[in-house]
PDB file of C-alpha atoms in Angstrom:
ATOM      1  CA  UNK A   1      10.804  76.576 -21.817  1.00  0.00           C
ATOM      2  CA  UNK A   2      12.691  73.614 -20.230  1.00  0.00           C
ATOM      3  CA  UNK A   3      11.608  70.106 -19.709  1.00  0.00           C
ATOM      4  CA  UNK A   4       9.408  69.530 -16.628  1.00  0.00           C
ATOM      5  CA  UNK A   5       8.259  73.015 -16.779  1.00  0.00           C
ATOM      6  CA  UNK A   6       4.759  72.959 -17.451  1.00  0.00           C
ATOM      7  CA  UNK A   7       5.499  70.704 -20.424  1.00  0.00           C
ATOM      8  CA  UNK A   8       3.254  67.612 -20.746  1.00  0.00           C
ATOM      9  CA  UNK A   9       4.285  64.629 -22.504  1.00  0.00           C
ATOM     10  CA  UNK A  10       1.358  62.377 -23.954  1.00  0.00           C
ATOM     11  CA  UNK A  11       1.295  59.544 -25.999  1.00  0.00           C
ATOM     12  CA  UNK A  12      -0.500  58.303 -29.322  1.00  0.00           C
ATOM     13  CA  UNK A  13      -2.438  55.284 -28.369  1.00  0.00           C
ATOM     14  CA  UNK A  14      -2.337  54.094 -32.240  1.00  0.00           C
ATOM     15  CA  UNK A  15       1.624  53.597 -32.135  1.00  0.00           C
ATOM     16  CA  UNK A  16       1.940  50.266 -30.690  1.00  0.00           C
ATOM     17  CA  UNK A  17       5.606  49.629 -28.013  1.00  0.00           C
ATOM     18  CA  UNK A  18       7.536  47.266 -29.948  1.00  0.00           C
ATOM     19  CA  UNK A  19      10.256  47.233 -26.741  1.00  0.00           C
ATOM     20  CA  UNK A  20       7.357  45.804 -24.742  1.00  0.00           C
ATOM     21  CA  UNK A  21       9.267  42.417 -23.267  1.00  0.00           C
ATOM     22  CA  UNK A  22       7.550  39.303 -23.635  1.00  0.00           C
ATOM     23  CA  UNK A  23       5.918  37.153 -20.503  1.00  0.00           C
ATOM     24  CA  UNK A  24       8.628  34.438 -20.570  1.00  0.00           C
ATOM     25  CA  UNK A  25       9.118  32.064 -18.059  1.00  0.00           C
ATOM     26  CA  UNK A  26      12.092  32.127 -16.016  1.00  0.00           C
ATOM     27  CA  UNK A  27      15.104  29.519 -16.249  1.00  0.00           C
ATOM     28  CA  UNK A  28      14.892  26.706 -13.714  1.00  0.00           C
ATOM     29  CA  UNK A  29      18.599  28.050 -12.812  1.00  0.00           C
ATOM     30  CA  UNK A  30      16.827  31.333 -11.008  1.00  0.00           C
ATOM     31  CA  UNK A  31      15.433  28.811  -8.611  1.00  0.00           C
ATOM     32  CA  UNK A  32      18.319  27.037  -6.924  1.00  0.00           C
ATOM     33  CA  UNK A  33      16.884  23.804  -5.021  1.00  0.00           C
ATOM     34  CA  UNK A  34      13.459  24.024  -6.565  1.00  0.00           C
ATOM     35  CA  UNK A  35      13.668  22.922  -9.610  1.00  0.00           C
ATOM     36  CA  UNK A  36      15.709  20.705 -11.823  1.00  0.00           C
ATOM     37  CA  UNK A  37      16.522  19.990 -15.217  1.00  0.00           C
ATOM     38  CA  UNK A  38      14.036  17.912 -17.409  1.00  0.00           C
ATOM     39  CA  UNK A  39      17.098  15.968 -18.938  1.00  0.00           C
ATOM     40  CA  UNK A  40      18.923  14.309 -17.467  1.00  0.00           C
ATOM     41  CA  UNK A  41      18.073  15.110 -13.895  1.00  0.00           C
ATOM     42  CA  UNK A  42      14.126  14.756 -13.714  1.00  0.00           C
ATOM     43  CA  UNK A  43      14.266  11.673 -16.321  1.00  0.00           C
ATOM     44  CA  UNK A  44      17.029   9.810 -15.023  1.00  0.00           C
ATOM     45  CA  UNK A  45      15.022   9.655 -11.659  1.00  0.00           C
ATOM     46  CA  UNK A  46      12.059   8.636 -13.634  1.00  0.00           C
ATOM     47  CA  UNK A  47      13.838   5.369 -15.144  1.00  0.00           C
ATOM     48  CA  UNK A  48      15.132   4.479 -11.927  1.00  0.00           C
ATOM     49  CA  UNK A  49      11.844   4.199 -10.085  1.00  0.00           C
ATOM     50  CA  UNK A  50      10.400   2.172 -13.379  1.00  0.00           C
ATOM     51  CA  UNK A  51      13.239  -0.010 -13.487  1.00  0.00           C
ATOM     52  CA  UNK A  52      12.832  -0.758  -9.671  1.00  0.00           C
ATOM     53  CA  UNK A  53       8.965  -1.430 -10.305  1.00  0.00           C
ATOM     54  CA  UNK A  54       9.986  -3.235 -13.512  1.00  0.00           C
ATOM     55  CA  UNK A  55      12.042  -5.794 -11.866  1.00  0.00           C
ATOM     56  CA  UNK A  56       9.847  -6.156  -8.498  1.00  0.00           C
ATOM     57  CA  UNK A  57       7.082  -7.455 -11.119  1.00  0.00           C
ATOM     58  CA  UNK A  58       9.128  -9.457 -12.534  1.00  0.00           C
ATOM     59  CA  UNK A  59      10.494 -11.281  -9.213  1.00  0.00           C
ATOM     60  CA  UNK A  60       6.778 -11.600  -8.418  1.00  0.00           C
ATOM     61  CA  UNK A  61       6.033 -13.417 -11.455  1.00  0.00           C
ATOM     62  CA  UNK A  62       8.562 -15.789 -11.036  1.00  0.00           C
ATOM     63  CA  UNK A  63       7.884 -16.618  -7.321  1.00  0.00           C
ATOM     64  CA  UNK A  64       4.224 -16.394  -7.539  1.00  0.00           C
ATOM     65  CA  UNK A  65       2.955 -18.874 -10.231  1.00  0.00           C
ATOM     66  CA  UNK A  66      -0.084 -17.378 -12.581  1.00  0.00           C
ATOM     67  CA  UNK A  67      -3.867 -18.049 -11.523  1.00  0.00           C
ATOM     68  CA  UNK A  68      -4.446 -20.294 -14.674  1.00  0.00           C
ATOM     69  CA  UNK A  69      -7.641 -22.061 -14.560  1.00  0.00           C
ATOM     70  CA  UNK A  70      -9.119 -25.030 -16.280  1.00  0.00           C
ATOM     71  CA  UNK A  71     -10.243 -24.277 -20.165  1.00  0.00           C
ATOM     72  CA  UNK A  72     -13.542 -22.947 -20.420  1.00  0.00           C
ATOM     73  CA  UNK A  73     -16.491 -25.288 -20.332  1.00  0.00           C
ATOM     74  CA  UNK A  74     -20.369 -24.186 -21.325  1.00  0.00           C
ATOM     75  CA  UNK A  75     -21.356 -27.097 -19.741  1.00  0.00           C
ATOM     76  CA  UNK A  76     -20.284 -26.358 -16.214  1.00  0.00           C
ATOM     77  CA  UNK A  77     -23.134 -24.604 -14.829  1.00  0.00           C
ATOM     78  CA  UNK A  78     -21.762 -24.406 -11.243  1.00  0.00           C
ATOM     79  CA  UNK A  79     -19.015 -22.613 -12.268  1.00  0.00           C
ATOM     80  CA  UNK A  80     -18.665 -19.316 -10.530  1.00  0.00           C
ATOM     81  CA  UNK A  81     -17.557 -16.252 -12.330  1.00  0.00           C
ATOM     82  CA  UNK A  82     -15.403 -13.848 -10.064  1.00  0.00           C
ATOM     83  CA  UNK A  83     -13.424 -10.670 -11.939  1.00  0.00           C
ATOM     84  CA  UNK A  84     -10.050  -9.547 -10.477  1.00  0.00           C
ATOM     85  CA  UNK A  85     -10.128  -7.582  -7.298  1.00  0.00           C
ATOM     86  CA  UNK A  86     -10.252  -4.304  -8.595  1.00  0.00           C
ATOM     87  CA  UNK A  87     -13.117  -4.708 -10.042  1.00  0.00           C
ATOM     88  CA  UNK A  88     -14.953  -6.406  -6.984  1.00  0.00           C
ATOM     89  CA  UNK A  89     -16.772  -3.392  -6.116  1.00  0.00           C
ATOM     90  CA  UNK A  90     -18.681  -3.469  -9.418  1.00  0.00           C
ATOM     91  CA  UNK A  91     -19.020  -7.332  -9.416  1.00  0.00           C
ATOM     92  CA  UNK A  92     -20.667  -6.505  -5.859  1.00  0.00           C
ATOM     93  CA  UNK A  93     -23.392  -4.025  -7.062  1.00  0.00           C
ATOM     94  CA  UNK A  94     -24.674  -6.172  -9.686  1.00  0.00           C
ATOM     95  CA  UNK A  95     -26.012  -8.124  -6.432  1.00  0.00           C
ATOM     96  CA  UNK A  96     -28.101  -5.553  -5.287  1.00  0.00           C
ATOM     97  CA  UNK A  97     -31.836  -5.721  -6.396  1.00  0.00           C
ATOM     98  CA  UNK A  98     -31.868  -2.125  -7.214  1.00  0.00           C
ATOM     99  CA  UNK A  99     -29.027  -2.652  -9.764  1.00  0.00           C
ATOM    100  CA  UNK A 100     -29.753  -6.478 -11.129  1.00  0.00           C
ATOM    101  CA  UNK A 101     -32.449  -8.021 -12.871  1.00  0.00           C
ATOM    102  CA  UNK A 102     -34.540  -5.537 -14.813  1.00  0.00           C
ATOM    103  CA  UNK A 103     -32.360  -2.752 -13.336  1.00  0.00           C
ATOM    104  CA  UNK A 104     -29.277  -4.384 -14.991  1.00  0.00           C
ATOM    105  CA  UNK A 105     -28.814  -1.150 -16.899  1.00  0.00           C
ATOM    106  CA  UNK A 106     -28.732   0.940 -14.074  1.00  0.00           C
ATOM    107  CA  UNK A 107     -25.744  -1.176 -12.200  1.00  0.00           C
ATOM    108  CA  UNK A 108     -23.598  -1.735 -15.614  1.00  0.00           C
ATOM    109  CA  UNK A 109     -23.851   1.406 -16.955  1.00  0.00           C
ATOM    110  CA  UNK A 110     -25.761   4.515 -15.556  1.00  0.00           C
ATOM    111  CA  UNK A 111     -24.201   4.198 -11.968  1.00  0.00           C
ATOM    112  CA  UNK A 112     -20.846   3.703 -13.145  1.00  0.00           C
ATOM    113  CA  UNK A 113     -21.168   6.438 -15.679  1.00  0.00           C
ATOM    114  CA  UNK A 114     -22.236   8.706 -13.510  1.00  0.00           C
ATOM    115  CA  UNK A 115     -19.329   8.137 -11.182  1.00  0.00           C
ATOM    116  CA  UNK A 116     -16.845   8.270 -13.765  1.00  0.00           C
ATOM    117  CA  UNK A 117     -18.131  11.543 -15.271  1.00  0.00           C
ATOM    118  CA  UNK A 118     -18.367  12.851 -11.784  1.00  0.00           C
ATOM    119  CA  UNK A 119     -14.421  12.020 -11.302  1.00  0.00           C
ATOM    120  CA  UNK A 120     -13.750  13.405 -14.747  1.00  0.00           C
ATOM    121  CA  UNK A 121     -15.780  16.639 -14.146  1.00  0.00           C
ATOM    122  CA  UNK A 122     -14.167  17.331 -10.728  1.00  0.00           C
ATOM    123  CA  UNK A 123     -11.481  20.049 -11.990  1.00  0.00           C
ATOM    124  CA  UNK A 124     -14.035  22.193 -13.480  1.00  0.00           C
ATOM    125  CA  UNK A 125     -16.579  21.930 -10.294  1.00  0.00           C
ATOM    126  CA  UNK A 126     -13.614  23.304  -8.168  1.00  0.00           C
ATOM    127  CA  UNK A 127     -11.458  25.807  -9.869  1.00  0.00           C
ATOM    128  CA  UNK A 128     -10.227  27.613  -6.589  1.00  0.00           C
ATOM    129  CA  UNK A 129      -6.602  28.028  -5.729  1.00  0.00           C
ATOM    130  CA  UNK A 130      -7.600  27.196  -1.928  1.00  0.00           C
ATOM    131  CA  UNK A 131      -5.752  23.550  -1.015  1.00  0.00           C
ATOM    132  CA  UNK A 132      -7.033  23.467   2.429  1.00  0.00           C
ATOM    133  CA  UNK A 133      -9.609  20.354   2.558  1.00  0.00           C
ATOM    134  CA  UNK A 134     -12.047  22.325   4.976  1.00  0.00           C
ATOM    135  CA  UNK A 135     -11.990  24.831   1.977  1.00  0.00           C
ATOM    136  CA  UNK A 136     -12.465  22.482  -0.844  1.00  0.00           C
ATOM    137  CA  UNK A 137     -16.103  20.947  -0.218  1.00  0.00           C
ATOM    138  CA  UNK A 138     -16.760  19.710  -3.819  1.00  0.00           C
ATOM    139  CA  UNK A 139     -13.454  18.154  -4.337  1.00  0.00           C
ATOM    140  CA  UNK A 140     -13.354  16.291  -0.905  1.00  0.00           C
ATOM    141  CA  UNK A 141     -16.863  15.373  -1.220  1.00  0.00           C
ATOM    142  CA  UNK A 142     -16.686  13.293  -4.360  1.00  0.00           C
ATOM    143  CA  UNK A 143     -13.025  11.925  -3.174  1.00  0.00           C
ATOM    144  CA  UNK A 144     -14.791  10.559   0.001  1.00  0.00           C
ATOM    145  CA  UNK A 145     -17.612   9.383  -1.469  1.00  0.00           C
ATOM    146  CA  UNK A 146     -15.684   7.299  -3.670  1.00  0.00           C
ATOM    147  CA  UNK A 147     -13.357   5.818  -1.810  1.00  0.00           C
ATOM    148  CA  UNK A 148     -15.881   4.947   0.909  1.00  0.00           C
ATOM    149  CA  UNK A 149     -18.069   3.301  -1.926  1.00  0.00           C
ATOM    150  CA  UNK A 150     -15.533   1.389  -3.520  1.00  0.00           C
ATOM    151  CA  UNK A 151     -13.702   0.323  -0.259  1.00  0.00           C
ATOM    152  CA  UNK A 152     -16.958  -0.988   1.166  1.00  0.00           C
ATOM    153  CA  UNK A 153     -18.290  -3.000  -2.013  1.00  0.00           C
ATOM    154  CA  UNK A 154     -14.687  -4.458  -2.327  1.00  0.00           C
ATOM    155  CA  UNK A 155     -14.904  -5.651   1.300  1.00  0.00           C
ATOM    156  CA  UNK A 156     -18.469  -7.143   1.228  1.00  0.00           C
ATOM    157  CA  UNK A 157     -17.657  -8.611  -1.658  1.00  0.00           C
ATOM    158  CA  UNK A 158     -15.114 -10.528  -0.318  1.00  0.00           C
ATOM    159  CA  UNK A 159     -16.799 -11.385   2.624  1.00  0.00           C
ATOM    160  CA  UNK A 160     -19.778 -12.861   0.728  1.00  0.00           C
ATOM    161  CA  UNK A 161     -17.606 -15.026  -1.842  1.00  0.00           C
ATOM    162  CA  UNK A 162     -16.857 -18.557  -1.215  1.00  0.00           C
ATOM    163  CA  UNK A 163     -13.159 -18.627  -1.713  1.00  0.00           C
ATOM    164  CA  UNK A 164     -13.308 -22.522  -1.051  1.00  0.00           C
ATOM    165  CA  UNK A 165     -15.016 -23.198  -3.987  1.00  0.00           C
ATOM    166  CA  UNK A 166     -13.569 -21.064  -6.414  1.00  0.00           C
ATOM    167  CA  UNK A 167      -9.926 -22.213  -5.404  1.00  0.00           C
ATOM    168  CA  UNK A 168     -11.450 -25.572  -6.283  1.00  0.00           C
ATOM    169  CA  UNK A 169     -12.843 -24.961  -9.439  1.00  0.00           C
ATOM    170  CA  UNK A 170      -9.667 -23.050 -10.622  1.00  0.00           C
ATOM    171  CA  UNK A 171      -7.094 -26.146 -10.100  1.00  0.00           C
ATOM    172  CA  UNK A 172      -5.883 -26.307 -13.407  1.00  0.00           C
ATOM    173  CA  UNK A 173      -5.623 -29.829 -14.727  1.00  0.00           C
ATOM    174  CA  UNK A 174      -2.649 -30.811 -16.507  1.00  0.00           C
ATOM    175  CA  UNK A 175      -3.197 -32.844 -19.894  1.00  0.00           C
ATOM    176  CA  UNK A 176      -1.321 -36.121 -19.386  1.00  0.00           C
ATOM    177  CA  UNK A 177      -1.960 -35.908 -15.729  1.00  0.00           C
ATOM    178  CA  UNK A 178      -4.751 -38.790 -14.727  1.00  0.00           C
ATOM    179  CA  UNK A 179      -6.340 -41.480 -17.257  1.00  0.00           C
ATOM    180  CA  UNK A 180      -8.070 -40.554 -20.130  1.00  0.00           C
ATOM    181  CA  UNK A 181     -11.743 -40.478 -20.097  1.00  0.00           C
ATOM    182  CA  UNK A 182     -13.094 -42.927 -23.327  1.00  0.00           C
ATOM    183  CA  UNK A 183     -16.171 -40.374 -24.252  1.00  0.00           C
ATOM    184  CA  UNK A 184     -17.236 -43.011 -27.100  1.00  0.00           C
ATOM    185  CA  UNK A 185     -17.967 -45.533 -24.498  1.00  0.00           C
ATOM    186  CA  UNK A 186     -21.819 -46.105 -24.238  1.00  0.00           C
ATOM    187  CA  UNK A 187     -21.619 -45.702 -20.246  1.00  0.00           C
ATOM    188  CA  UNK A 188     -20.127 -41.786 -20.871  1.00  0.00           C
ATOM    189  CA  UNK A 189     -22.722 -41.183 -23.514  1.00  0.00           C
ATOM    190  CA  UNK A 190     -25.450 -42.159 -20.514  1.00  0.00           C
ATOM    191  CA  UNK A 191     -23.406 -40.195 -17.872  1.00  0.00           C
ATOM    192  CA  UNK A 192     -23.468 -37.090 -20.339  1.00  0.00           C
ATOM    193  CA  UNK A 193     -27.454 -37.570 -21.440  1.00  0.00           C
ATOM    194  CA  UNK A 194     -28.213 -37.466 -17.965  1.00  0.00           C
ATOM    195  CA  UNK A 195     -26.499 -34.198 -17.601  1.00  0.00           C
ATOM    196  CA  UNK A 196     -24.309 -35.538 -14.881  1.00  0.00           C
ATOM    197  CA  UNK A 197     -21.264 -33.292 -16.991  1.00  0.00           C
ATOM    198  CA  UNK A 198     -22.738 -30.271 -15.254  1.00  0.00           C
ATOM    199  CA  UNK A 199     -21.692 -30.980 -12.086  1.00  0.00           C
ATOM    200  CA  UNK A 200     -19.181 -33.630 -12.364  1.00  0.00           C
ATOM    201  CA  UNK A 201     -17.346 -32.259 -15.373  1.00  0.00           C
ATOM    202  CA  UNK A 202     -16.829 -33.803 -18.697  1.00  0.00           C
ATOM    203  CA  UNK A 203     -13.784 -35.602 -17.815  1.00  0.00           C
ATOM    204  CA  UNK A 204     -14.918 -36.585 -14.341  1.00  0.00           C
ATOM    205  CA  UNK A 205     -13.014 -34.270 -12.711  1.00  0.00           C
ATOM    206  CA  UNK A 206     -15.561 -32.596 -10.652  1.00  0.00           C
ATOM    207  CA  UNK A 207     -16.076 -28.975  -9.606  1.00  0.00           C
ATOM    208  CA  UNK A 208     -17.667 -26.443  -7.285  1.00  0.00           C
ATOM    209  CA  UNK A 209     -20.942 -28.268  -7.097  1.00  0.00           C
ATOM    210  CA  UNK A 210     -20.076 -31.897  -7.009  1.00  0.00           C
ATOM    211  CA  UNK A 211     -16.672 -33.986  -6.220  1.00  0.00           C
ATOM    212  CA  UNK A 212     -14.633 -35.542  -8.705  1.00  0.00           C
ATOM    213  CA  UNK A 213     -15.544 -39.165  -9.648  1.00  0.00           C
ATOM    214  CA  UNK A 214     -11.967 -39.893 -10.759  1.00  0.00           C
ATOM    215  CA  UNK A 215     -10.491 -42.514  -8.151  1.00  0.00           C
ATOM    216  CA  UNK A 216     -13.850 -42.896  -6.022  1.00  0.00           C
ATOM    217  CA  UNK A 217     -13.918 -45.181  -3.656  1.00  0.00           C
ATOM    218  CA  UNK A 218     -17.541 -46.161  -4.486  1.00  0.00           C
ATOM    219  CA  UNK A 219     -18.475 -49.616  -5.894  1.00  0.00           C
ATOM    220  CA  UNK A 220     -20.865 -49.624  -9.500  1.00  0.00           C
ATOM    221  CA  UNK A 221     -23.942 -50.924  -6.938  1.00  0.00           C
ATOM    222  CA  UNK A 222     -23.223 -47.872  -4.802  1.00  0.00           C
ATOM    223  CA  UNK A 223     -22.900 -45.500  -7.339  1.00  0.00           C
ATOM    224  CA  UNK A 224     -26.379 -46.621  -8.966  1.00  0.00           C
ATOM    225  CA  UNK A 225     -27.669 -46.185  -5.579  1.00  0.00           C
ATOM    226  CA  UNK A 226     -26.747 -42.595  -5.243  1.00  0.00           C
ATOM    227  CA  UNK A 227     -27.263 -41.526  -8.801  1.00  0.00           C
ATOM    228  CA  UNK A 228     -30.957 -42.657  -7.465  1.00  0.00           C
ATOM    229  CA  UNK A 229     -31.430 -41.948  -4.039  1.00  0.00           C
ATOM    230  CA  UNK A 230     -28.656 -39.035  -4.187  1.00  0.00           C
ATOM    231  CA  UNK A 231     -26.076 -37.831  -1.214  1.00  0.00           C
ATOM    232  CA  UNK A 232     -25.030 -35.449   0.882  1.00  0.00           C
ATOM    233  CA  UNK A 233     -26.241 -31.720  -1.389  1.00  0.00           C
ATOM    234  CA  UNK A 234     -27.018 -34.097  -4.379  1.00  0.00           C
ATOM    235  CA  UNK A 235     -30.906 -34.612  -4.491  1.00  0.00           C
ATOM    236  CA  UNK A 236     -32.805 -37.776  -5.016  1.00  0.00           C
ATOM    237  CA  UNK A 237     -34.698 -38.251  -8.237  1.00  0.00           C
ATOM    238  CA  UNK A 238     -31.912 -37.016 -10.508  1.00  0.00           C
ATOM    239  CA  UNK A 239     -32.045 -40.170 -12.429  1.00  0.00           C
ATOM    240  CA  UNK A 240     -34.697 -40.986 -15.012  1.00  0.00           C
ATOM    241  CA  UNK A 241     -33.219 -43.348 -16.875  1.00  0.00           C
ATOM    242  CA  UNK A 242     -33.574 -47.065 -17.394  1.00  0.00           C
ATOM    243  CA  UNK A 243     -31.798 -49.600 -15.109  1.00  0.00           C
ATOM    244  CA  UNK A 244     -29.978 -50.922 -18.084  1.00  0.00           C
ATOM    245  CA  UNK A 245     -28.598 -47.215 -18.468  1.00  0.00           C
ATOM    246  CA  UNK A 246     -28.221 -46.978 -14.670  1.00  0.00           C
ATOM    247  CA  UNK A 247     -26.004 -50.237 -14.504  1.00  0.00           C
ATOM    248  CA  UNK A 248     -23.957 -49.354 -18.023  1.00  0.00           C
ATOM    249  CA  UNK A 249     -23.003 -45.572 -16.321  1.00  0.00           C
ATOM    250  CA  UNK A 250     -22.220 -46.834 -13.102  1.00  0.00           C
ATOM    251  CA  UNK A 251     -20.057 -49.783 -14.533  1.00  0.00           C
ATOM    252  CA  UNK A 252     -18.138 -47.109 -16.341  1.00  0.00           C
ATOM    253  CA  UNK A 253     -17.530 -44.389 -13.502  1.00  0.00           C
ATOM    254  CA  UNK A 254     -16.558 -47.621 -11.453  1.00  0.00           C
ATOM    255  CA  UNK A 255     -13.773 -48.241 -13.822  1.00  0.00           C
ATOM    256  CA  UNK A 256     -12.268 -45.271 -13.267  1.00  0.00           C
ATOM    257  CA  UNK A 257     -12.189 -45.453  -9.233  1.00  0.00           C
ATOM    258  CA  UNK A 258      -9.753 -46.839  -6.954  1.00  0.00           C
ATOM    259  CA  UNK A 259      -8.720 -50.127  -8.619  1.00  0.00           C
ATOM    260  CA  UNK A 260     -10.731 -49.853 -11.536  1.00  0.00           C
ATOM    261  CA  UNK A 261      -9.265 -51.222 -14.468  1.00  0.00           C
ATOM    262  CA  UNK A 262      -9.279 -47.449 -16.075  1.00  0.00           C
ATOM    263  CA  UNK A 263      -7.268 -45.957 -13.232  1.00  0.00           C
ATOM    264  CA  UNK A 264      -4.537 -47.997 -13.288  1.00  0.00           C
TER     265      UNK A 264
END
């Protein structure tokens, strides 16, 4: 009987096929114009882009001075803490009643945790091969919600922040500039005991809530009157010491004013 004339060939499932080809990815050279070698072509491009960004970053640090501020002062209650710009949306979130006060845990942990968890699990929520936005409602909704929330909260934080006060309180005082404050003087001890340092600073440098007292044009008598009766945003009734202490403190502050003996 000749082959193919009614003869059938069967295989045994117990016999493995030893000459089966493995699923090996094709070499990049088989896709001309679409792929390239990782070394050195792709890696060289990455190095070039990284070098450009590094040089640009170094140039910015040389041209623009770093936003350094004064040494932290725990007694300065007028200081306005402000995070970097990329955290302003989280800073603004804490200003809302539902995410602050008794609900501070909601604004600091729960809501940011839910947002970042949604970002992490987004690839598993949308595993389709479709790339058109209309065909990917879950992923696109998460993306738009996140982008709009960040942009809106950042914009609102920028609009509601008193930037003039922030810049004034951030002026760096270089040691050696201006007169040295005699913190052992009786007038300074009264100045500190009356909590004047909370607004005018430990070195009479002032702050966001009150002006500096170095180089003031007020006389000792005018300073004493201001301490009792107030001026501008400073309310009256702040002084609760004796007349002798008031005179000692006023003369001490006036000595660092214009023409004062300690401001020469």
